XYZ file of N, CA and C in Angstrom:
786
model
N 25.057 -18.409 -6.410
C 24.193 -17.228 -6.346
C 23.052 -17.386 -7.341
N 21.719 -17.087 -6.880
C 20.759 -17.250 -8.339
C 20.636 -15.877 -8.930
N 20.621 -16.625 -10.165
C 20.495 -15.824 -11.467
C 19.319 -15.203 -11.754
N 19.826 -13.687 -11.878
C 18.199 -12.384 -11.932
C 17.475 -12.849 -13.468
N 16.823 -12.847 -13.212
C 16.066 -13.414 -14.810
C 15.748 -12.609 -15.540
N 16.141 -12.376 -16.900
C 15.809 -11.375 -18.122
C 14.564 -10.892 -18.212
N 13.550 -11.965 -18.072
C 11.987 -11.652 -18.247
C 11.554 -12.656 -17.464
N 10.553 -11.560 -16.736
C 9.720 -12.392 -15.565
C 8.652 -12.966 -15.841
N 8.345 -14.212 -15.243
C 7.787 -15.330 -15.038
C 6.421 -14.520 -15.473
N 5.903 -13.524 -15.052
C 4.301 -13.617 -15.491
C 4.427 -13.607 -16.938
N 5.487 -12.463 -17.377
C 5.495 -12.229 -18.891
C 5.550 -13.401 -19.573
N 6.472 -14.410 -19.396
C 6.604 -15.293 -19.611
C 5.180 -16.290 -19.723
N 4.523 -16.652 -18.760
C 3.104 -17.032 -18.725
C 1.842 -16.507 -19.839
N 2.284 -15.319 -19.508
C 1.176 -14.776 -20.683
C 1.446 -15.195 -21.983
N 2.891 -14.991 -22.391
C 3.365 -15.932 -23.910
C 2.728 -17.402 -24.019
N 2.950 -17.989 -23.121
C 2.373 -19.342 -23.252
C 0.727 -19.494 -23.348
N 0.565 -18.926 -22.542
C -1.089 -18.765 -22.823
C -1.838 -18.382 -24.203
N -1.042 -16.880 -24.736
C -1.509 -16.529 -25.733
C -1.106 -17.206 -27.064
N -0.049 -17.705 -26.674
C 0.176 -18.527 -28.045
C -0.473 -19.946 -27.834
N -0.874 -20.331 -26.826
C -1.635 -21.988 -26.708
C -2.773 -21.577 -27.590
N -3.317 -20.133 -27.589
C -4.480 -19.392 -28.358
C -5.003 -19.804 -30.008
N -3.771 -19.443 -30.023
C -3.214 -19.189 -31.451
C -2.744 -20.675 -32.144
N -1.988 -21.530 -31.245
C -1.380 -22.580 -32.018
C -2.262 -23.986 -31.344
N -2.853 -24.562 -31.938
C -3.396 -25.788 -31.243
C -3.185 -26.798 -31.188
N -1.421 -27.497 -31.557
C -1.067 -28.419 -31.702
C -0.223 -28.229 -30.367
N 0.116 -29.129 -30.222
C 1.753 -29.509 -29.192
C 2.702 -27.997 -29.449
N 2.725 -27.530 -27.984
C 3.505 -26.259 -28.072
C 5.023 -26.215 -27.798
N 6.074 -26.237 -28.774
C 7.091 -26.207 -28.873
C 8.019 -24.826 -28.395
N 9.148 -25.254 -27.404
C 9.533 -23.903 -27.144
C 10.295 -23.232 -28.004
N 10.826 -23.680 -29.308
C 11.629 -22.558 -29.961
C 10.212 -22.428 -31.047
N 9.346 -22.926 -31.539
C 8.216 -21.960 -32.081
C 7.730 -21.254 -31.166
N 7.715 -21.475 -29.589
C 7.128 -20.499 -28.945
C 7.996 -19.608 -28.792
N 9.049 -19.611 -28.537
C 9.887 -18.312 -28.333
C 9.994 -17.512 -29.574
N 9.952 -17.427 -30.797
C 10.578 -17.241 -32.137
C 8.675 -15.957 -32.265
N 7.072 -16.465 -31.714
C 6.193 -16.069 -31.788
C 5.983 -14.951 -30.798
N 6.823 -15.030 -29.940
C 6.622 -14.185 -28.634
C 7.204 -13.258 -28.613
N 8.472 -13.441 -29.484
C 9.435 -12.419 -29.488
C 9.003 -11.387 -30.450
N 8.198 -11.749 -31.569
C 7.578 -10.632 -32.606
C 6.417 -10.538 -31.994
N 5.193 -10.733 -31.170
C 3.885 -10.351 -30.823
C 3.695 -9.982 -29.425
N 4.727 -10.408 -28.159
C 4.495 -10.124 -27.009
C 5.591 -8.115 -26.745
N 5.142 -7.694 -25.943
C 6.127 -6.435 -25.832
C 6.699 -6.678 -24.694
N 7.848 -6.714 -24.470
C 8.674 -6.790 -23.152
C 9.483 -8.320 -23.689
N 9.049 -9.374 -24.331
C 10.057 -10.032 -24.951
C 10.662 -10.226 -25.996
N 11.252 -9.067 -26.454
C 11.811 -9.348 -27.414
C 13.193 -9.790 -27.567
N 13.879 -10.587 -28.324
C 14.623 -11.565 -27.818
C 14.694 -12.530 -27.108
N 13.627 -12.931 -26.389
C 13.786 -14.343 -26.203
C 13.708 -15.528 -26.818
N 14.609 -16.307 -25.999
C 15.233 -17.597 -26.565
C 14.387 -18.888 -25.554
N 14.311 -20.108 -26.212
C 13.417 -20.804 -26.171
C 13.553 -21.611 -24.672
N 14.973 -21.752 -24.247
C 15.675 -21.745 -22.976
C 15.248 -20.960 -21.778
N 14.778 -19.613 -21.872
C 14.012 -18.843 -21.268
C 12.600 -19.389 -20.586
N 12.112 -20.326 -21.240
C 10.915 -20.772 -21.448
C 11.158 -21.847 -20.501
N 11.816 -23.159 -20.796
C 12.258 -24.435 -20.139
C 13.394 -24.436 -18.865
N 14.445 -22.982 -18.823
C 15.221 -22.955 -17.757
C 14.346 -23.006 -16.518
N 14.759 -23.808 -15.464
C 14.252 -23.618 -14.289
C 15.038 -22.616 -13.510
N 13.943 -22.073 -12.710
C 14.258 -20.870 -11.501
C 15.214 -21.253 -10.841
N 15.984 -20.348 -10.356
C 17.073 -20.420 -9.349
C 16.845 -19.321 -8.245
N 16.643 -19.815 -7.136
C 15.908 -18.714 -5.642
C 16.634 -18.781 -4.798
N 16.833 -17.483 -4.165
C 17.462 -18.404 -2.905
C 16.887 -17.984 -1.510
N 16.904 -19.136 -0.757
C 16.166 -19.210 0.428
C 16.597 -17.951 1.017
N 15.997 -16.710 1.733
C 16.158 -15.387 2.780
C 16.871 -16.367 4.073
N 15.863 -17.327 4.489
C 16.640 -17.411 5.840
C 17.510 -18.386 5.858
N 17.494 -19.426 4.902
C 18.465 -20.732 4.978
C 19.559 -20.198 4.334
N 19.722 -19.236 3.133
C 20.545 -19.106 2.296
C 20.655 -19.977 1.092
N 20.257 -21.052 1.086
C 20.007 -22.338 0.318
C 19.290 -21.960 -1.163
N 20.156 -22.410 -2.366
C 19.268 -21.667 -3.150
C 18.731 -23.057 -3.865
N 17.358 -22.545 -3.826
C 16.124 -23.767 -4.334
C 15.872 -23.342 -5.982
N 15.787 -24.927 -6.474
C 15.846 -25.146 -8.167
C 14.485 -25.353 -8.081
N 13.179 -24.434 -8.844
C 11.960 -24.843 -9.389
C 11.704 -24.906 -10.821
N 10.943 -25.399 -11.115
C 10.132 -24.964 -12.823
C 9.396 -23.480 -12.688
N 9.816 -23.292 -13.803
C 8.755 -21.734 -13.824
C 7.506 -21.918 -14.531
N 6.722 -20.926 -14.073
C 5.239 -21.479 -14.033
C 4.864 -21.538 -15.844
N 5.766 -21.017 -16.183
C 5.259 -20.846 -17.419
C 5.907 -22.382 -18.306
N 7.080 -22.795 -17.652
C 7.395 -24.628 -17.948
C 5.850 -25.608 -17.869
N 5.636 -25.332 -16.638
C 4.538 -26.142 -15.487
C 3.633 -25.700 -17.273
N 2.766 -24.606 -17.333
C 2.165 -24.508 -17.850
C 1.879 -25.231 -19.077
N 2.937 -25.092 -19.832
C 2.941 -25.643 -21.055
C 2.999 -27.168 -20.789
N 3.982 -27.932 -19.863
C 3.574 -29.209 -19.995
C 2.183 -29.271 -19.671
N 0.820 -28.693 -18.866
C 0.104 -29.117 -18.736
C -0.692 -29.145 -19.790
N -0.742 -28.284 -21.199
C -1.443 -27.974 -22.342
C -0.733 -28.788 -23.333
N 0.163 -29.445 -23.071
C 1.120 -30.325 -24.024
C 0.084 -31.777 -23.614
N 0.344 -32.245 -22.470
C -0.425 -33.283 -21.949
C -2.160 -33.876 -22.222
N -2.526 -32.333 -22.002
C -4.176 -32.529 -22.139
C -4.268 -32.456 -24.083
N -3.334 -31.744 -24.684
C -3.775 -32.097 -25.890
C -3.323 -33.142 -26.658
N -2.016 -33.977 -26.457
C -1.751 -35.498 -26.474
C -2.939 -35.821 -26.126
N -3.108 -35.650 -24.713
C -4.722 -37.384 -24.541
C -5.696 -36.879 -25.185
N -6.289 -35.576 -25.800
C -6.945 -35.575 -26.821
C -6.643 -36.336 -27.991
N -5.341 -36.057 -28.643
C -5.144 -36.557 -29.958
C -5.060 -38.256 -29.577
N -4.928 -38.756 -28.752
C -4.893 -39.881 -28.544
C -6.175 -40.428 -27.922
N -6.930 -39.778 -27.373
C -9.037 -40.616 -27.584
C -9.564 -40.500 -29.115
N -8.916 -39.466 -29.870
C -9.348 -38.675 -30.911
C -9.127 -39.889 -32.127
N -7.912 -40.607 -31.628
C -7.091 -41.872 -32.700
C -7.720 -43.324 -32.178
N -8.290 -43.392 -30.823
C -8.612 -44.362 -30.739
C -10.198 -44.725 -31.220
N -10.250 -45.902 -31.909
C -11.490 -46.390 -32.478
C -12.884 -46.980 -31.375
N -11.744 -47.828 -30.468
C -12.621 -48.404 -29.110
C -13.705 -46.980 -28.598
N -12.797 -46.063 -28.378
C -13.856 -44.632 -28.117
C -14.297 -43.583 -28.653
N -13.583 -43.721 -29.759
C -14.274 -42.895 -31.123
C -15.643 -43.294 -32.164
N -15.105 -44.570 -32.498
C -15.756 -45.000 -33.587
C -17.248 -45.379 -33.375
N -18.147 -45.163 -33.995
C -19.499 -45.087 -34.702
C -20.112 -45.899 -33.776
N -19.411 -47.282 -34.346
C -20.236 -48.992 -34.239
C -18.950 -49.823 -33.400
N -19.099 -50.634 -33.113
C -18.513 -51.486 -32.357
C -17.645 -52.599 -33.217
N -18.473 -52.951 -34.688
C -17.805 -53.416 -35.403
C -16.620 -52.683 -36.149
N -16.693 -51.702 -36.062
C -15.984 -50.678 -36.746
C -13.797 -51.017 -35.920
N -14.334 -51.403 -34.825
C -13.261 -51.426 -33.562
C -13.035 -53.475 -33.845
N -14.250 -54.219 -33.886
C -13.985 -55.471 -33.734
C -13.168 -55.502 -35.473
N -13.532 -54.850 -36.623
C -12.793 -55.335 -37.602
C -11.365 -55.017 -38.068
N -10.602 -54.120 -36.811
C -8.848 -54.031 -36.800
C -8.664 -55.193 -36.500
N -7.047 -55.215 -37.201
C -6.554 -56.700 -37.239
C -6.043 -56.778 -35.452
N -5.996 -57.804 -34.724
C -5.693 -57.987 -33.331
C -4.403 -57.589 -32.561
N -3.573 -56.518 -33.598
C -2.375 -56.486 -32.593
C -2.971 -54.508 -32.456
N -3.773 -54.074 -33.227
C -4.540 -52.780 -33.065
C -5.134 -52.819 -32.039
N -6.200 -53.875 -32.128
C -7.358 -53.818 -31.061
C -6.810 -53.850 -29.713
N -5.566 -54.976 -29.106
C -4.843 -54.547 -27.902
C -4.247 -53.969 -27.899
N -3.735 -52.668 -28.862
C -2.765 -51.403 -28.654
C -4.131 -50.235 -27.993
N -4.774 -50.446 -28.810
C -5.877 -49.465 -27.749
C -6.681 -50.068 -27.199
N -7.108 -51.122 -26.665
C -7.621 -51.388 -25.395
C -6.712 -51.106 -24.432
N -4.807 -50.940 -24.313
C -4.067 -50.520 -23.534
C -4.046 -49.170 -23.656
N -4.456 -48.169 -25.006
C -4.606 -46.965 -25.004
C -5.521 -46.402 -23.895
N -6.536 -46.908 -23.898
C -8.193 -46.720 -23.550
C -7.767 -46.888 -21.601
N -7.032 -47.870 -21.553
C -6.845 -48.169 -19.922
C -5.892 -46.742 -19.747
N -4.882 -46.640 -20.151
C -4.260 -45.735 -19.771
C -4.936 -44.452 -20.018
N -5.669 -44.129 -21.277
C -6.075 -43.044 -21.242
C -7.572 -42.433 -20.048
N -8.238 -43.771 -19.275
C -9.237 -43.601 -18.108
C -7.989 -43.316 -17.053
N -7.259 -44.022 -16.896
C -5.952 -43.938 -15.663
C -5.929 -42.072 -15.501
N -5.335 -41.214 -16.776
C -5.035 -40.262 -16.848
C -6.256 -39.109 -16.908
N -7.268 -39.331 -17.192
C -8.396 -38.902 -17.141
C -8.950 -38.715 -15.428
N -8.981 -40.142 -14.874
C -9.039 -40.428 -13.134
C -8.253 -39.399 -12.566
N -6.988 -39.407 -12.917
C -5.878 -38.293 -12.479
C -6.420 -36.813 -12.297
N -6.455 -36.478 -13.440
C -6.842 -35.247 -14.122
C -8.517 -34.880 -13.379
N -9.380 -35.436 -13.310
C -10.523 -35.145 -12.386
C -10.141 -35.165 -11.484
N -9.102 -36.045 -10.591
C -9.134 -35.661 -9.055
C -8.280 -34.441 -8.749
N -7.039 -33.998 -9.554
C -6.460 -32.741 -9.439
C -7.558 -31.683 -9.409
N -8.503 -32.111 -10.385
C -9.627 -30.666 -10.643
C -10.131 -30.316 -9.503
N -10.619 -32.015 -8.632
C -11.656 -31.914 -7.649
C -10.479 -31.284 -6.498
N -9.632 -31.510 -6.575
C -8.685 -30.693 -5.236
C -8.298 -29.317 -5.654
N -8.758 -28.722 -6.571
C -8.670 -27.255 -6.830
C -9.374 -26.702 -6.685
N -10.738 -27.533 -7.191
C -12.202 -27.058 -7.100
C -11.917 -26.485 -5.026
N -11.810 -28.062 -4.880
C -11.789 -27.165 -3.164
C -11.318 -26.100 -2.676
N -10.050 -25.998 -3.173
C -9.365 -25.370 -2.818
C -9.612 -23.744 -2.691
N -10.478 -23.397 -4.203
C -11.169 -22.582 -4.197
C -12.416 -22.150 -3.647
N -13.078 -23.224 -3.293
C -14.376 -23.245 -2.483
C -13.674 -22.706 -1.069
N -12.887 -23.377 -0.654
C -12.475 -22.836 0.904
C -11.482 -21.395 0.705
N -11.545 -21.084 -0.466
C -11.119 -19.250 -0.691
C -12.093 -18.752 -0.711
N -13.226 -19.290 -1.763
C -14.365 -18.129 -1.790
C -14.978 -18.105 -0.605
N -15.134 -19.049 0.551
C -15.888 -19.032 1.881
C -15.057 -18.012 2.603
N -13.430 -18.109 2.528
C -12.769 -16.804 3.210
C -13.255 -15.761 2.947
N -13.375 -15.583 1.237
C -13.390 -13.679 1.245
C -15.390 -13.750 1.246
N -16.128 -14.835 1.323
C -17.218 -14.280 2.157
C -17.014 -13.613 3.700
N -16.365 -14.696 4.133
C -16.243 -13.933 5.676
C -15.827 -12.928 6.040
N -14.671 -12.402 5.212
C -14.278 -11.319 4.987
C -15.036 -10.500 4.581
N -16.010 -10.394 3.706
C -17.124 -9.657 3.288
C -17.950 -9.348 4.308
N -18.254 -9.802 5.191
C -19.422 -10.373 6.028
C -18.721 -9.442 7.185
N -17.220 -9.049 7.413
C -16.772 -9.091 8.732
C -16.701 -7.340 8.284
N -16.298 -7.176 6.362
C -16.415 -5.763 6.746
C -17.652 -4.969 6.590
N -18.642 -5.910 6.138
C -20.321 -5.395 6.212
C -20.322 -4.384 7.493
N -20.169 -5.711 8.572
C -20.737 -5.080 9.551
C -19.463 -3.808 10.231
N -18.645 -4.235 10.236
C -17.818 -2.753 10.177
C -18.424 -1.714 9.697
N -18.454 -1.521 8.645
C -19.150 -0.310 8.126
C -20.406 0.238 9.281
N -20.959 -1.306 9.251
C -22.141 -0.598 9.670
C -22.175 0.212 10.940
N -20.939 -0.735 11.943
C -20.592 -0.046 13.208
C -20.376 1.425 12.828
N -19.806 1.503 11.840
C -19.091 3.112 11.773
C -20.070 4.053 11.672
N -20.688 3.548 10.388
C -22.386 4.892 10.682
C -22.965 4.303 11.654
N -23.003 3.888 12.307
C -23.781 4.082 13.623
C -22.939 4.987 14.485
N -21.802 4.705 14.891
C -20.903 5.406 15.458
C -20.762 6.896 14.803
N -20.922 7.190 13.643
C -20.934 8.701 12.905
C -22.126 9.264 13.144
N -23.580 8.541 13.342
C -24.621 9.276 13.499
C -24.721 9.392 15.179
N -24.396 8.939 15.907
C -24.170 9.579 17.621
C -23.211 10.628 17.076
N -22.058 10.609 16.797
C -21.153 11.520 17.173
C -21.469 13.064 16.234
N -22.235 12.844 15.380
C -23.291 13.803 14.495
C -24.425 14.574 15.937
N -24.909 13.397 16.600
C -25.537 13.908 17.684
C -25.390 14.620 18.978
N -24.230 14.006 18.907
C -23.514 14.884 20.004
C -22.910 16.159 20.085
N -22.137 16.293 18.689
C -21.491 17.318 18.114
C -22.908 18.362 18.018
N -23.595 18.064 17.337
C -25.017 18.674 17.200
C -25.082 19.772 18.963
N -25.436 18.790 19.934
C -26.046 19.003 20.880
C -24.801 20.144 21.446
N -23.327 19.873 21.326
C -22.584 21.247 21.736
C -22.982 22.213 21.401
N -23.035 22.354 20.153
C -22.719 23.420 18.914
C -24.408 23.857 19.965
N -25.169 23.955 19.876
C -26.360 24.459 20.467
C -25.748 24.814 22.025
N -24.940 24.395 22.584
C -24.588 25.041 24.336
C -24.086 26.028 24.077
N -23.882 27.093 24.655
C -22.844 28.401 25.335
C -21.923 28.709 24.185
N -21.488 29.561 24.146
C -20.479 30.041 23.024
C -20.650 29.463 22.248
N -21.562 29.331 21.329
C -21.772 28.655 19.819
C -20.421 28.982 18.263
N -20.290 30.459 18.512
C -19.526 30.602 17.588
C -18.148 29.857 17.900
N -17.394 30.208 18.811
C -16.435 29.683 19.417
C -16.304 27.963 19.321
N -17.352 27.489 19.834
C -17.504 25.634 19.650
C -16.935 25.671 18.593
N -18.120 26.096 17.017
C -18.273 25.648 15.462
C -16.989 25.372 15.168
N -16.062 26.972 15.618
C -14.935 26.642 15.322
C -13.812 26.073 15.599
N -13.932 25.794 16.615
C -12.976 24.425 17.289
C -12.932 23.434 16.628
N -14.522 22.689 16.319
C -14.871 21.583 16.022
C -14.744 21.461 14.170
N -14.703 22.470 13.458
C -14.727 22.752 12.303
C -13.051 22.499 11.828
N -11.908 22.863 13.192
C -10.844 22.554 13.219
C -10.718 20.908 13.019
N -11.213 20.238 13.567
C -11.437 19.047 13.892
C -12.273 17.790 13.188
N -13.260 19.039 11.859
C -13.517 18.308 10.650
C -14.828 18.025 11.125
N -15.271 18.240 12.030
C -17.005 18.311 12.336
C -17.464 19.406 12.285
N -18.840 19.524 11.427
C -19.532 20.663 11.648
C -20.810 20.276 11.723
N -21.735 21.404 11.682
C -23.051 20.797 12.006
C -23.704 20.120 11.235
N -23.761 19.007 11.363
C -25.172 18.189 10.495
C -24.139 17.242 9.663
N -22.648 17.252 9.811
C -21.814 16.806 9.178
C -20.533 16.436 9.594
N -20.045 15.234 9.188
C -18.375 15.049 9.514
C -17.353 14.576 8.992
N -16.784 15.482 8.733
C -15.179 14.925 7.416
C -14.405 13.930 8.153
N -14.818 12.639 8.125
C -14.119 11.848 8.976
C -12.600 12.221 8.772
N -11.829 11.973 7.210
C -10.816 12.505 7.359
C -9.809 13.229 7.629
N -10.500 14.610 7.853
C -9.944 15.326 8.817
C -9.824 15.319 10.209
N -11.203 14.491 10.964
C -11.070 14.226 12.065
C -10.065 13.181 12.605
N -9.787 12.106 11.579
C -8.849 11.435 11.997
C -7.562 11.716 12.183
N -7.451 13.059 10.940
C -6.042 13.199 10.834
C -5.671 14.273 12.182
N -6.622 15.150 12.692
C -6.690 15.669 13.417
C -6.242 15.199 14.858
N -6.849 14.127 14.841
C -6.403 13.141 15.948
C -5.553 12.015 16.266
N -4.830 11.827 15.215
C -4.263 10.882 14.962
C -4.094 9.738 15.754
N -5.310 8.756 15.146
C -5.771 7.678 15.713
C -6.553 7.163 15.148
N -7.375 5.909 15.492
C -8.415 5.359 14.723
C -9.485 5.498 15.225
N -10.557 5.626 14.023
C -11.748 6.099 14.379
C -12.551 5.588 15.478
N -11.989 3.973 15.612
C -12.514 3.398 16.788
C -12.630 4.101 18.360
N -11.191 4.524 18.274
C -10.726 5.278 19.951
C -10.969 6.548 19.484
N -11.447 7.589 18.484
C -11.540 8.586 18.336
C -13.460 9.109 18.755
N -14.172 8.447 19.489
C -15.335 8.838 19.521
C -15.360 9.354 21.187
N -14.262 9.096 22.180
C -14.330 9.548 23.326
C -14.499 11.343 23.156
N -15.505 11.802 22.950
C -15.144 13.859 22.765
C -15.012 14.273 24.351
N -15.244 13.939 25.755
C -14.435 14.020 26.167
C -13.328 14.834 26.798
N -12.489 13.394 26.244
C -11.130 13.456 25.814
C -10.597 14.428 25.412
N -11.074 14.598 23.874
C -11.266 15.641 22.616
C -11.136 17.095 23.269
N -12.522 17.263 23.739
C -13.107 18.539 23.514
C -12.962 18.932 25.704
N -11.926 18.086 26.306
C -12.133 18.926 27.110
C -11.575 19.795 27.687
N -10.436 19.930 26.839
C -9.254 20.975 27.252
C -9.667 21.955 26.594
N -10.567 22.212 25.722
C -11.114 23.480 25.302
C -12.112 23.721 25.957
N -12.943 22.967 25.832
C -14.073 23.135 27.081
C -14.007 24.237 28.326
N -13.260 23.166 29.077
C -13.074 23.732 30.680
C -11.966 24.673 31.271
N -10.958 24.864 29.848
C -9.505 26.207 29.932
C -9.743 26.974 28.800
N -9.918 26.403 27.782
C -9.894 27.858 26.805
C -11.304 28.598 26.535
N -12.284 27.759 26.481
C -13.453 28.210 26.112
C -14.140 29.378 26.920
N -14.023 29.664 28.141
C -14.479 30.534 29.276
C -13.833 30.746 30.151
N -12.361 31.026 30.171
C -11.654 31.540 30.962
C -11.946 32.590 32.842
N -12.529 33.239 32.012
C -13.580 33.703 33.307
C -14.704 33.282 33.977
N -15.240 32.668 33.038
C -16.366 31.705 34.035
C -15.984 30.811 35.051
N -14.685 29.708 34.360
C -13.932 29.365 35.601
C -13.173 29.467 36.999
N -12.666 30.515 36.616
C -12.876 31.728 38.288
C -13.680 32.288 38.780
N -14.843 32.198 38.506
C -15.786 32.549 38.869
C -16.472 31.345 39.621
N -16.869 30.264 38.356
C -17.257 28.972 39.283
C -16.320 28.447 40.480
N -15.030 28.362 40.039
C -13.943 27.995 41.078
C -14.303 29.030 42.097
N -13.925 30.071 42.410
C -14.168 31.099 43.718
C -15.658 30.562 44.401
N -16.661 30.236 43.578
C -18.419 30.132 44.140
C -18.175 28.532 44.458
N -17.397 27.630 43.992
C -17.179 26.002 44.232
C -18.276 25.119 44.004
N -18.715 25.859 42.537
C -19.810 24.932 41.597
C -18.949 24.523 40.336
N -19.693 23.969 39.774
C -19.008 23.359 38.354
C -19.340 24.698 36.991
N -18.179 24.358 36.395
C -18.615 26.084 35.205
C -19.500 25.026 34.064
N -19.930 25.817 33.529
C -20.941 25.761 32.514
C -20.543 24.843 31.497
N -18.909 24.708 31.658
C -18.610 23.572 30.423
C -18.398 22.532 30.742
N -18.263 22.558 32.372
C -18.265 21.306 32.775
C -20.003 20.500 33.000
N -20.427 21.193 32.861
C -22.023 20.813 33.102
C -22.584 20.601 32.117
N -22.074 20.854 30.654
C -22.450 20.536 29.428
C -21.827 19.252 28.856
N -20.465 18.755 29.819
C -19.941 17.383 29.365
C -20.577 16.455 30.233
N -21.011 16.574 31.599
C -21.513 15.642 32.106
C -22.653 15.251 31.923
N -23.856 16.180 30.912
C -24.640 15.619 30.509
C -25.246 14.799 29.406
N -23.590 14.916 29.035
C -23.749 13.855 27.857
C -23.403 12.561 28.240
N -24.094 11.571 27.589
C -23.626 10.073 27.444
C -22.795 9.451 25.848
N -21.810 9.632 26.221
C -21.056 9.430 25.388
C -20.330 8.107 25.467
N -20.893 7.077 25.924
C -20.607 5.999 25.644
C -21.852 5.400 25.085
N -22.974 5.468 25.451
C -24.722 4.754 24.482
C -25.157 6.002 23.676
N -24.621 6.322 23.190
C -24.993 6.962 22.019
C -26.098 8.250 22.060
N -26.410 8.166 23.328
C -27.968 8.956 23.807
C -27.250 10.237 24.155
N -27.982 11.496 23.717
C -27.690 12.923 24.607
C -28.861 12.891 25.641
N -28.197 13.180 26.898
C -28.929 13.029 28.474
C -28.843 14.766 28.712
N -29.884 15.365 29.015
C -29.489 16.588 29.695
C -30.670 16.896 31.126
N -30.448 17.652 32.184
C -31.201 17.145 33.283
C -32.401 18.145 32.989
């Protein structure tokens, strides 16, 4: 079964970080644990084991429980590493020193300890740039995502006020037909009023997305053509013309955005 961990991995991370801050030599885990435990809040008591134990997970669908390093292990060897090959270009003369003679006048079992320094230390250097250059990418092909993403909800938006200023227009153009008081307040139910629209209420009103919520319609025609004029409709029905609210929806265009009236 894996083991719930005392203190989690970010907390953990941040110790390492903030003390790489603070200490600039080779970071040791019982000086790091012993610093973390008096300056970080949430670890107190930890032990240096905390630091170097690897994770224990276990797979949801295999059941299989997988052994990793925790990021805050990963971490520190990588700040352990880069400051070794510092202290070690830092010691070598071949790439430190002044003058050239300075390097030709060690006695000869020096001069090939770091000319093998110097190879290994370009080897690890080569390394270390190409990890960068595959992160660098890595991030380049993130930041191009959340452009597109940017880009995809630009124009969203923009659909929407466009879509809010028709339905501003339309709403408009009722509120001016037949029973005005009566409309306002339907539509005021519904989070539109004149010259204005609480999208949020309209959505919640309708429960749906604003996308499929611009059919009015839909919306507005069961008030329209049954509640709104009850008597006009027996009236038009008996004469076998259209009532007045039906003649006020068909002259709208409510799919291009345009109010049509004849």
């Amino acid at each position: 079964m894996a083991r719930t961990q005392k203190y989690t991995e970010e907390l953990l991370l941040e110790a390492v970080v903030k003390y790489a801050e603070t200490e600039r030599g080779k970071i040791k885990a019982t000086e790091l644990a012993d610093w973390a435990g008096a300056n970080i809040t949430g670890l107190e008591g930890v032990r240096d084991y905390h630091f170097m134990r690897p994770a224990r997970e276990k797979n949801p669908q295999t059941g299989a429980v997988i052994v990793r390093q925790k990021s805050c292990t990963v971490r520190m060897e990588e700040i352990n590493k880069a400051r070794s090959l510092t202290a070690q270009i830092s010691r070598n003369a071949l790439l430190k020193a002044s003058t050239i003679e300075e390097f030709m006048n060690q006695p000869g079992f020096i001069q090939r300890r770091q000319i093998a320094e110097t190879r290994e230390t370009v080897d690890r250097l080569a390394s270390r740039n190409e990890n960068l250059s595959r992160a660098n990418e890595a991030l380049r092909a993130e930041n191009k995502g959340f452009h597109e993403k940017l880009e995809t909800l630009t124009e969203t938006t923009r659909r929407l006020q466009d879509t809010q200023r028709r339905l501003m227009k339309q709403v408009t153009y009722l509120m001016k037909t037949a029973d005005e008081k009566a409309r306002k307040t339907a539509l005021a139910e519904m989070g539109l009023t004149d010259g204005s629209v609480d999208l949020d209420v309209y959505t919640r009103s309708l429960g749906q997305e604003i996308g499929s919520a611009m059919d009015l319609r839909k919306v507005l025609g069961k008030f329209l053509l049954e509640d709104a004029n009850p008597a006009m409709m027996e009236i038009s029905e008996s004469e076998g013309r259209k009532t007045l609210a039906e003649e006020v929806i068909s002259g709208i265009d409510f799919s291009g955005g345009k109010v049509e009236t004849d």
